[in-house]
């Protein structure tokens, strides 16, 4: 069997790990450096991804394209790929709503490609058992076969386009939603001067919640810029299902207030993060018309 070439869009921390996992499975993995950062270049080199320069070259070279990008640009990237006439297998592994996943599918299918819906749960796939890629769609089994060796576990589920994204939405609506809620609770308690009393009460009635709120900052502040779009996609999915969407739109706003920590070396302390959240909240109040 001829070696399969997988194109990764784009090798951020997660995308690079997916590319590395595909290489472990025997595929050649390519990426396009045009317009990408030095950090992206360093990750791609470290994981043995071959640079083909431009997105157009990547489209021509790839048997399978895997899109791992911020959710807000998933459809835009699909349009560009379809515009280059890609007619093989396109995997959208982004944190998008089922509605957006089906939109992306329609875009690439109009260009002649076969669409596979994907959803990644877990951190960048660097150790066995940490990360799962859920796939749905008619070519899902073919894509799964590319990852038979390596740390990324691939699970095919029934349901067609949108099913894998729906599972990701359901999972992240809790994990990232509760992280946002915990940070908001601590910010409110600080604003009212009862944070120390709250932490003491938690120690009695909800042991471990204080450390979870601190972990929420460590785990999300530097990635908050990516979580904004994901929370908006979750809100869209909830609304489409007939559910209230306001909670996750509020979570998106909270993560937006932490965007300044993108690419910082260390996450802020909980005290610093909540101060930033509250400072921006006060600015919002001052801008409101009286």
mmCIF file of C-alpha atoms in Angstrom:
data_model
loop_
_atom_site.group_PDB
_atom_site.id
_atom_site.type_symbol
_atom_site.label_atom_id
_atom_site.label_comp_id
_atom_site.label_asym_id
_atom_site.label_seq_id
_atom_site.Cartn_x
_atom_site.Cartn_y
_atom_site.Cartn_z
ATOM 1 C CA UNK A 1 0.000 0.000 0.000
ATOM 2 C CA UNK A 2 1.299 3.465 -0.932
ATOM 3 C CA UNK A 3 2.185 5.811 1.885
ATOM 4 C CA UNK A 4 -0.611 8.223 2.768
ATOM 5 C CA UNK A 5 0.195 11.937 2.962
ATOM 6 C CA UNK A 6 -1.606 13.869 5.688
ATOM 7 C CA UNK A 7 -1.733 17.662 5.631
ATOM 8 C CA UNK A 8 -2.160 19.395 8.988
ATOM 9 C CA UNK A 9 -3.824 22.805 9.267
ATOM 10 C CA UNK A 10 -2.208 24.189 11.388
ATOM 11 C CA UNK A 11 0.394 22.678 13.724
ATOM 12 C CA UNK A 12 -0.288 24.482 16.958
ATOM 13 C CA UNK A 13 0.276 22.482 20.128
ATOM 14 C CA UNK A 14 -2.656 20.179 19.384
ATOM 15 C CA UNK A 15 -2.246 20.051 15.601
ATOM 16 C CA UNK A 16 1.446 19.234 15.824
ATOM 17 C CA UNK A 17 0.711 16.344 18.195
ATOM 18 C CA UNK A 18 -1.935 14.998 15.794
ATOM 19 C CA UNK A 19 0.592 15.207 12.971
ATOM 20 C CA UNK A 20 3.188 13.409 15.064
ATOM 21 C CA UNK A 21 0.659 10.666 15.835
ATOM 22 C CA UNK A 22 -0.079 10.237 12.118
ATOM 23 C CA UNK A 23 3.645 9.900 11.444
ATOM 24 C CA UNK A 24 3.834 7.190 14.110
ATOM 25 C CA UNK A 25 1.113 5.395 12.155
ATOM 26 C CA UNK A 26 3.236 5.447 8.995
ATOM 27 C CA UNK A 27 1.917 8.521 7.165
ATOM 28 C CA UNK A 28 3.979 11.333 5.727
ATOM 29 C CA UNK A 29 2.780 14.567 7.309
ATOM 30 C CA UNK A 30 3.061 17.970 5.647
ATOM 31 C CA UNK A 31 2.267 21.511 6.675
ATOM 32 C CA UNK A 32 2.393 24.999 5.116
ATOM 33 C CA UNK A 33 4.696 27.563 6.703
ATOM 34 C CA UNK A 34 3.488 30.605 4.754
ATOM 35 C CA UNK A 35 2.180 33.182 7.238
ATOM 36 C CA UNK A 36 2.816 31.000 10.276
ATOM 37 C CA UNK A 37 4.770 31.984 13.389
ATOM 38 C CA UNK A 38 8.260 30.952 14.475
ATOM 39 C CA UNK A 39 6.707 28.933 17.296
ATOM 40 C CA UNK A 40 4.571 26.993 14.812
ATOM 41 C CA UNK A 41 7.637 26.369 12.656
ATOM 42 C CA UNK A 42 9.602 25.084 15.655
ATOM 43 C CA UNK A 43 6.796 22.675 16.618
ATOM 44 C CA UNK A 44 6.507 21.332 13.083
ATOM 45 C CA UNK A 45 10.248 20.750 12.819
ATOM 46 C CA UNK A 46 10.380 19.050 16.209
ATOM 47 C CA UNK A 47 7.636 16.619 15.161
ATOM 48 C CA UNK A 48 9.131 15.825 11.755
ATOM 49 C CA UNK A 49 6.471 17.504 9.637
ATOM 50 C CA UNK A 50 7.560 18.377 6.092
ATOM 51 C CA UNK A 51 7.098 21.994 5.065
ATOM 52 C CA UNK A 52 5.510 22.454 1.617
ATOM 53 C CA UNK A 53 5.428 26.246 1.851
ATOM 54 C CA UNK A 54 1.915 27.218 0.839
ATOM 55 C CA UNK A 55 -1.601 25.994 1.516
ATOM 56 C CA UNK A 56 -2.081 25.399 -2.195
ATOM 57 C CA UNK A 57 0.936 23.075 -2.215
ATOM 58 C CA UNK A 58 -0.416 21.275 0.859
ATOM 59 C CA UNK A 59 -3.764 20.709 -0.876
ATOM 60 C CA UNK A 60 -2.024 19.235 -3.908
ATOM 61 C CA UNK A 61 0.191 16.949 -1.815
ATOM 62 C CA UNK A 62 -2.355 15.613 0.682
ATOM 63 C CA UNK A 63 -4.512 12.504 0.574
ATOM 64 C CA UNK A 64 -6.085 13.545 3.881
ATOM 65 C CA UNK A 65 -6.269 17.038 5.353
ATOM 66 C CA UNK A 66 -6.820 17.477 9.096
ATOM 67 C CA UNK A 67 -7.935 20.935 10.187
ATOM 68 C CA UNK A 68 -7.017 21.829 13.788
ATOM 69 C CA UNK A 69 -7.505 25.583 14.126
ATOM 70 C CA UNK A 70 -9.438 28.157 16.165
ATOM 71 C CA UNK A 71 -13.156 27.412 15.699
ATOM 72 C CA UNK A 72 -13.951 30.870 14.387
ATOM 73 C CA UNK A 73 -11.929 30.302 11.204
ATOM 74 C CA UNK A 74 -12.859 26.653 10.542
ATOM 75 C CA UNK A 75 -15.322 27.530 7.777
ATOM 76 C CA UNK A 76 -13.005 30.117 6.225
ATOM 77 C CA UNK A 77 -10.172 27.596 5.964
ATOM 78 C CA UNK A 78 -12.549 25.047 4.444
ATOM 79 C CA UNK A 79 -13.547 27.598 1.785
ATOM 80 C CA UNK A 80 -9.903 28.181 0.848
ATOM 81 C CA UNK A 81 -9.142 24.452 0.668
ATOM 82 C CA UNK A 82 -12.246 23.808 -1.451
ATOM 83 C CA UNK A 83 -11.239 26.700 -3.683
ATOM 84 C CA UNK A 84 -7.993 24.900 -4.495
ATOM 85 C CA UNK A 85 -10.004 21.917 -5.725
ATOM 86 C CA UNK A 86 -9.296 19.458 -2.923
ATOM 87 C CA UNK A 87 -11.172 16.225 -3.707
ATOM 88 C CA UNK A 88 -9.907 13.678 -1.198
ATOM 89 C CA UNK A 89 -10.642 13.337 2.568
ATOM 90 C CA UNK A 90 -11.096 16.427 4.744
ATOM 91 C CA UNK A 91 -11.227 16.043 8.537
ATOM 92 C CA UNK A 92 -12.491 18.993 10.563
ATOM 93 C CA UNK A 93 -11.219 18.309 14.094
ATOM 94 C CA UNK A 94 -12.108 21.710 15.496
ATOM 95 C CA UNK A 95 -14.159 22.612 18.574
ATOM 96 C CA UNK A 96 -17.264 23.653 16.654
ATOM 97 C CA UNK A 97 -21.006 23.154 16.962
ATOM 98 C CA UNK A 98 -22.678 20.375 14.966
ATOM 99 C CA UNK A 99 -24.231 23.104 12.813
ATOM 100 C CA UNK A 100 -20.805 24.553 11.988
ATOM 101 C CA UNK A 101 -19.407 21.068 11.345
ATOM 102 C CA UNK A 102 -22.162 20.372 8.828
ATOM 103 C CA UNK A 103 -21.520 23.763 7.224
ATOM 104 C CA UNK A 104 -17.833 22.920 6.847
ATOM 105 C CA UNK A 105 -18.814 19.531 5.435
ATOM 106 C CA UNK A 106 -21.056 21.124 2.822
ATOM 107 C CA UNK A 107 -18.263 23.506 1.798
ATOM 108 C CA UNK A 108 -15.643 20.822 1.190
ATOM 109 C CA UNK A 109 -18.127 18.388 -0.364
ATOM 110 C CA UNK A 110 -19.078 21.023 -2.940
ATOM 111 C CA UNK A 111 -15.410 21.023 -3.918
ATOM 112 C CA UNK A 112 -15.471 17.246 -4.345
ATOM 113 C CA UNK A 113 -13.956 16.155 -1.004
ATOM 114 C CA UNK A 114 -15.228 13.527 1.424
ATOM 115 C CA UNK A 115 -15.964 15.040 4.826
ATOM 116 C CA UNK A 116 -15.160 13.501 8.201
ATOM 117 C CA UNK A 117 -16.318 15.234 11.381
ATOM 118 C CA UNK A 118 -13.900 15.164 14.307
ATOM 119 C CA UNK A 119 -13.709 16.216 17.942
ATOM 120 C CA UNK A 120 -10.617 16.062 20.156
ATOM 121 C CA UNK A 121 -10.924 15.506 23.899
ATOM 122 C CA UNK A 122 -7.838 15.848 26.068
ATOM 123 C CA UNK A 123 -4.505 17.690 25.933
ATOM 124 C CA UNK A 124 -2.025 17.551 23.027
ATOM 125 C CA UNK A 125 -1.466 13.860 22.318
ATOM 126 C CA UNK A 126 1.947 13.195 23.808
ATOM 127 C CA UNK A 127 1.272 10.226 26.082
ATOM 128 C CA UNK A 128 -0.863 7.121 25.656
ATOM 129 C CA UNK A 129 -4.316 7.326 27.193
ATOM 130 C CA UNK A 130 -4.424 11.113 27.450
ATOM 131 C CA UNK A 131 -6.210 12.138 24.274
ATOM 132 C CA UNK A 132 -9.038 10.850 22.102
ATOM 133 C CA UNK A 133 -10.032 11.856 18.591
ATOM 134 C CA UNK A 134 -13.684 11.072 17.914
ATOM 135 C CA UNK A 135 -14.676 10.708 14.261
ATOM 136 C CA UNK A 136 -17.977 10.389 12.435
ATOM 137 C CA UNK A 137 -18.889 10.170 8.775
ATOM 138 C CA UNK A 138 -18.578 7.719 5.887
ATOM 139 C CA UNK A 139 -14.759 7.804 5.704
ATOM 140 C CA UNK A 140 -14.171 7.842 9.467
ATOM 141 C CA UNK A 141 -12.801 4.291 9.563
ATOM 142 C CA UNK A 142 -10.292 5.120 6.822
ATOM 143 C CA UNK A 143 -9.008 8.066 8.835
ATOM 144 C CA UNK A 144 -8.900 6.054 12.046
ATOM 145 C CA UNK A 145 -6.606 3.525 10.345
ATOM 146 C CA UNK A 146 -3.944 6.250 10.069
ATOM 147 C CA UNK A 147 -3.547 6.362 13.865
ATOM 148 C CA UNK A 148 -3.211 2.696 14.769
ATOM 149 C CA UNK A 149 0.190 3.296 16.375
ATOM 150 C CA UNK A 150 0.900 6.195 18.710
ATOM 151 C CA UNK A 151 -0.520 8.071 21.677
ATOM 152 C CA UNK A 152 -3.700 9.369 20.005
ATOM 153 C CA UNK A 153 -6.687 7.070 20.529
ATOM 154 C CA UNK A 154 -9.196 7.311 17.687
ATOM 155 C CA UNK A 155 -12.833 6.338 18.239
ATOM 156 C CA UNK A 156 -15.397 6.165 15.437
ATOM 157 C CA UNK A 157 -18.987 6.898 16.439
ATOM 158 C CA UNK A 158 -22.248 6.655 14.523
ATOM 159 C CA UNK A 159 -24.299 9.625 13.453
ATOM 160 C CA UNK A 160 -22.652 11.190 10.424
ATOM 161 C CA UNK A 161 -21.490 14.773 10.114
ATOM 162 C CA UNK A 162 -22.006 16.662 13.380
ATOM 163 C CA UNK A 163 -21.976 13.664 15.728
ATOM 164 C CA UNK A 164 -18.310 13.921 16.735
ATOM 165 C CA UNK A 165 -18.656 17.684 17.168
ATOM 166 C CA UNK A 166 -21.786 17.188 19.292
ATOM 167 C CA UNK A 167 -19.884 14.875 21.623
ATOM 168 C CA UNK A 168 -17.082 17.431 21.926
ATOM 169 C CA UNK A 169 -19.629 20.180 22.664
ATOM 170 C CA UNK A 170 -21.300 18.094 25.362
ATOM 171 C CA UNK A 171 -17.969 17.323 27.011
ATOM 172 C CA UNK A 172 -16.453 20.820 26.836
ATOM 173 C CA UNK A 173 -19.670 22.550 27.870
ATOM 174 C CA UNK A 174 -19.062 21.051 31.300
ATOM 175 C CA UNK A 175 -15.261 21.070 31.611
ATOM 176 C CA UNK A 176 -14.514 24.530 30.236
ATOM 177 C CA UNK A 177 -17.867 25.916 31.309
ATOM 178 C CA UNK A 178 -17.285 25.008 34.948
ATOM 179 C CA UNK A 179 -13.742 26.405 34.834
ATOM 180 C CA UNK A 180 -15.203 29.727 33.736
ATOM 181 C CA UNK A 181 -17.878 29.553 36.431
ATOM 182 C CA UNK A 182 -15.339 28.853 39.186
ATOM 183 C CA UNK A 183 -13.190 31.811 38.117
ATOM 184 C CA UNK A 184 -16.258 34.049 38.008
ATOM 185 C CA UNK A 185 -17.300 32.900 41.503
ATOM 186 C CA UNK A 186 -13.873 33.740 42.917
ATOM 187 C CA UNK A 187 -13.878 37.108 41.160
ATOM 188 C CA UNK A 188 -17.303 37.919 42.611
ATOM 189 C CA UNK A 189 -16.229 36.863 46.117
ATOM 190 C CA UNK A 190 -13.144 39.102 45.865
ATOM 191 C CA UNK A 191 -15.269 42.008 44.665
ATOM 192 C CA UNK A 192 -17.516 41.634 47.710
ATOM 193 C CA UNK A 193 -14.662 41.025 50.165
ATOM 194 C CA UNK A 194 -15.733 37.509 51.122
ATOM 195 C CA UNK A 195 -13.209 35.396 49.227
ATOM 196 C CA UNK A 196 -11.357 34.175 52.329
ATOM 197 C CA UNK A 197 -14.642 33.281 54.012
ATOM 198 C CA UNK A 198 -15.808 31.448 50.882
ATOM 199 C CA UNK A 199 -12.609 29.392 50.705
ATOM 200 C CA UNK A 200 -13.012 28.500 54.385
ATOM 201 C CA UNK A 201 -16.622 27.416 53.835
ATOM 202 C CA UNK A 202 -15.624 25.352 50.799
ATOM 203 C CA UNK A 203 -13.037 23.560 52.965
ATOM 204 C CA UNK A 204 -15.929 22.419 55.189
ATOM 205 C CA UNK A 205 -18.687 21.715 52.685
ATOM 206 C CA UNK A 206 -17.002 21.229 49.278
ATOM 207 C CA UNK A 207 -13.412 20.090 49.882
ATOM 208 C CA UNK A 208 -11.183 20.527 46.871
ATOM 209 C CA UNK A 209 -13.231 23.250 45.173
ATOM 210 C CA UNK A 210 -10.777 25.964 46.136
ATOM 211 C CA UNK A 211 -7.899 24.096 44.487
ATOM 212 C CA UNK A 212 -10.117 23.430 41.455
ATOM 213 C CA UNK A 213 -10.727 27.150 41.052
ATOM 214 C CA UNK A 214 -6.981 27.789 41.187
ATOM 215 C CA UNK A 215 -6.448 24.970 38.699
ATOM 216 C CA UNK A 216 -8.982 26.591 36.397
ATOM 217 C CA UNK A 217 -6.694 29.599 36.072
ATOM 218 C CA UNK A 218 -3.586 27.479 35.540
ATOM 219 C CA UNK A 219 -5.344 25.348 32.944
ATOM 220 C CA UNK A 220 -7.135 28.021 30.961
ATOM 221 C CA UNK A 221 -5.621 31.509 31.192
ATOM 222 C CA UNK A 222 -2.949 31.050 28.515
ATOM 223 C CA UNK A 223 -5.452 29.269 26.235
ATOM 224 C CA UNK A 224 -8.375 31.575 26.977
ATOM 225 C CA UNK A 225 -8.079 33.217 23.545
ATOM 226 C CA UNK A 226 -8.989 29.856 21.970
ATOM 227 C CA UNK A 227 -11.795 29.122 24.414
ATOM 228 C CA UNK A 228 -13.722 32.265 23.445
ATOM 229 C CA UNK A 229 -14.719 30.849 20.074
ATOM 230 C CA UNK A 230 -15.343 27.412 21.546
ATOM 231 C CA UNK A 231 -17.775 28.779 24.132
ATOM 232 C CA UNK A 232 -19.589 30.690 21.376
ATOM 233 C CA UNK A 233 -19.871 27.495 19.337
ATOM 234 C CA UNK A 234 -21.240 25.662 22.376
ATOM 235 C CA UNK A 235 -23.791 28.429 22.905
ATOM 236 C CA UNK A 236 -24.845 28.115 19.261
ATOM 237 C CA UNK A 237 -25.227 24.354 19.665
ATOM 238 C CA UNK A 238 -27.313 24.716 22.831
ATOM 239 C CA UNK A 239 -29.589 27.275 21.180
ATOM 240 C CA UNK A 240 -30.088 25.026 18.148
ATOM 241 C CA UNK A 241 -31.142 22.228 20.519
ATOM 242 C CA UNK A 242 -33.732 24.498 22.172
ATOM 243 C CA UNK A 243 -31.646 25.091 25.287
ATOM 244 C CA UNK A 244 -30.665 28.403 26.938
ATOM 245 C CA UNK A 245 -27.383 29.675 25.499
ATOM 246 C CA UNK A 246 -26.622 32.581 27.828
ATOM 247 C CA UNK A 247 -24.377 30.680 30.239
ATOM 248 C CA UNK A 248 -21.764 29.778 27.637
ATOM 249 C CA UNK A 249 -21.916 33.218 26.045
ATOM 250 C CA UNK A 250 -21.050 34.581 29.501
ATOM 251 C CA UNK A 251 -18.221 32.032 29.714
ATOM 252 C CA UNK A 252 -16.952 33.310 26.351
ATOM 253 C CA UNK A 253 -16.870 36.848 27.743
ATOM 254 C CA UNK A 254 -14.931 35.730 30.808
ATOM 255 C CA UNK A 255 -12.333 33.975 28.658
ATOM 256 C CA UNK A 256 -12.167 37.049 26.430
ATOM 257 C CA UNK A 257 -11.095 39.081 29.453
ATOM 258 C CA UNK A 258 -8.143 36.703 29.921
ATOM 259 C CA UNK A 259 -6.909 36.882 26.330
ATOM 260 C CA UNK A 260 -3.940 39.002 27.378
ATOM 261 C CA UNK A 261 -2.253 35.871 28.736
ATOM 262 C CA UNK A 262 -1.886 34.280 25.300
ATOM 263 C CA UNK A 263 1.686 32.973 24.778
ATOM 264 C CA UNK A 264 2.856 34.039 28.242
ATOM 265 C CA UNK A 265 5.497 31.844 29.854
ATOM 266 C CA UNK A 266 3.584 31.303 33.083
ATOM 267 C CA UNK A 267 -0.118 31.448 33.908
ATOM 268 C CA UNK A 268 -1.236 34.202 36.279
ATOM 269 C CA UNK A 269 -2.151 33.530 39.878
ATOM 270 C CA UNK A 270 -5.822 33.326 40.718
ATOM 271 C CA UNK A 271 -5.537 36.692 42.453
ATOM 272 C CA UNK A 272 -4.081 38.321 39.318
ATOM 273 C CA UNK A 273 -6.583 36.681 36.968
ATOM 274 C CA UNK A 274 -9.609 37.673 39.028
ATOM 275 C CA UNK A 275 -8.261 41.213 39.335
ATOM 276 C CA UNK A 276 -8.065 41.423 35.529
ATOM 277 C CA UNK A 277 -11.598 40.045 35.196
ATOM 278 C CA UNK A 278 -12.926 42.585 37.696
ATOM 279 C CA UNK A 279 -10.971 45.479 36.219
ATOM 280 C CA UNK A 280 -12.449 44.831 32.802
ATOM 281 C CA UNK A 281 -15.884 44.429 34.356
ATOM 282 C CA UNK A 282 -15.547 47.875 35.905
ATOM 283 C CA UNK A 283 -14.491 49.298 32.535
ATOM 284 C CA UNK A 284 -17.636 47.831 30.971
ATOM 285 C CA UNK A 285 -19.772 49.527 33.627
ATOM 286 C CA UNK A 286 -18.098 52.876 33.031
ATOM 287 C CA UNK A 287 -18.748 52.642 29.276
ATOM 288 C CA UNK A 288 -22.475 51.966 29.685
ATOM 289 C CA UNK A 289 -24.736 54.939 28.872
ATOM 290 C CA UNK A 290 -26.431 56.456 31.870
#
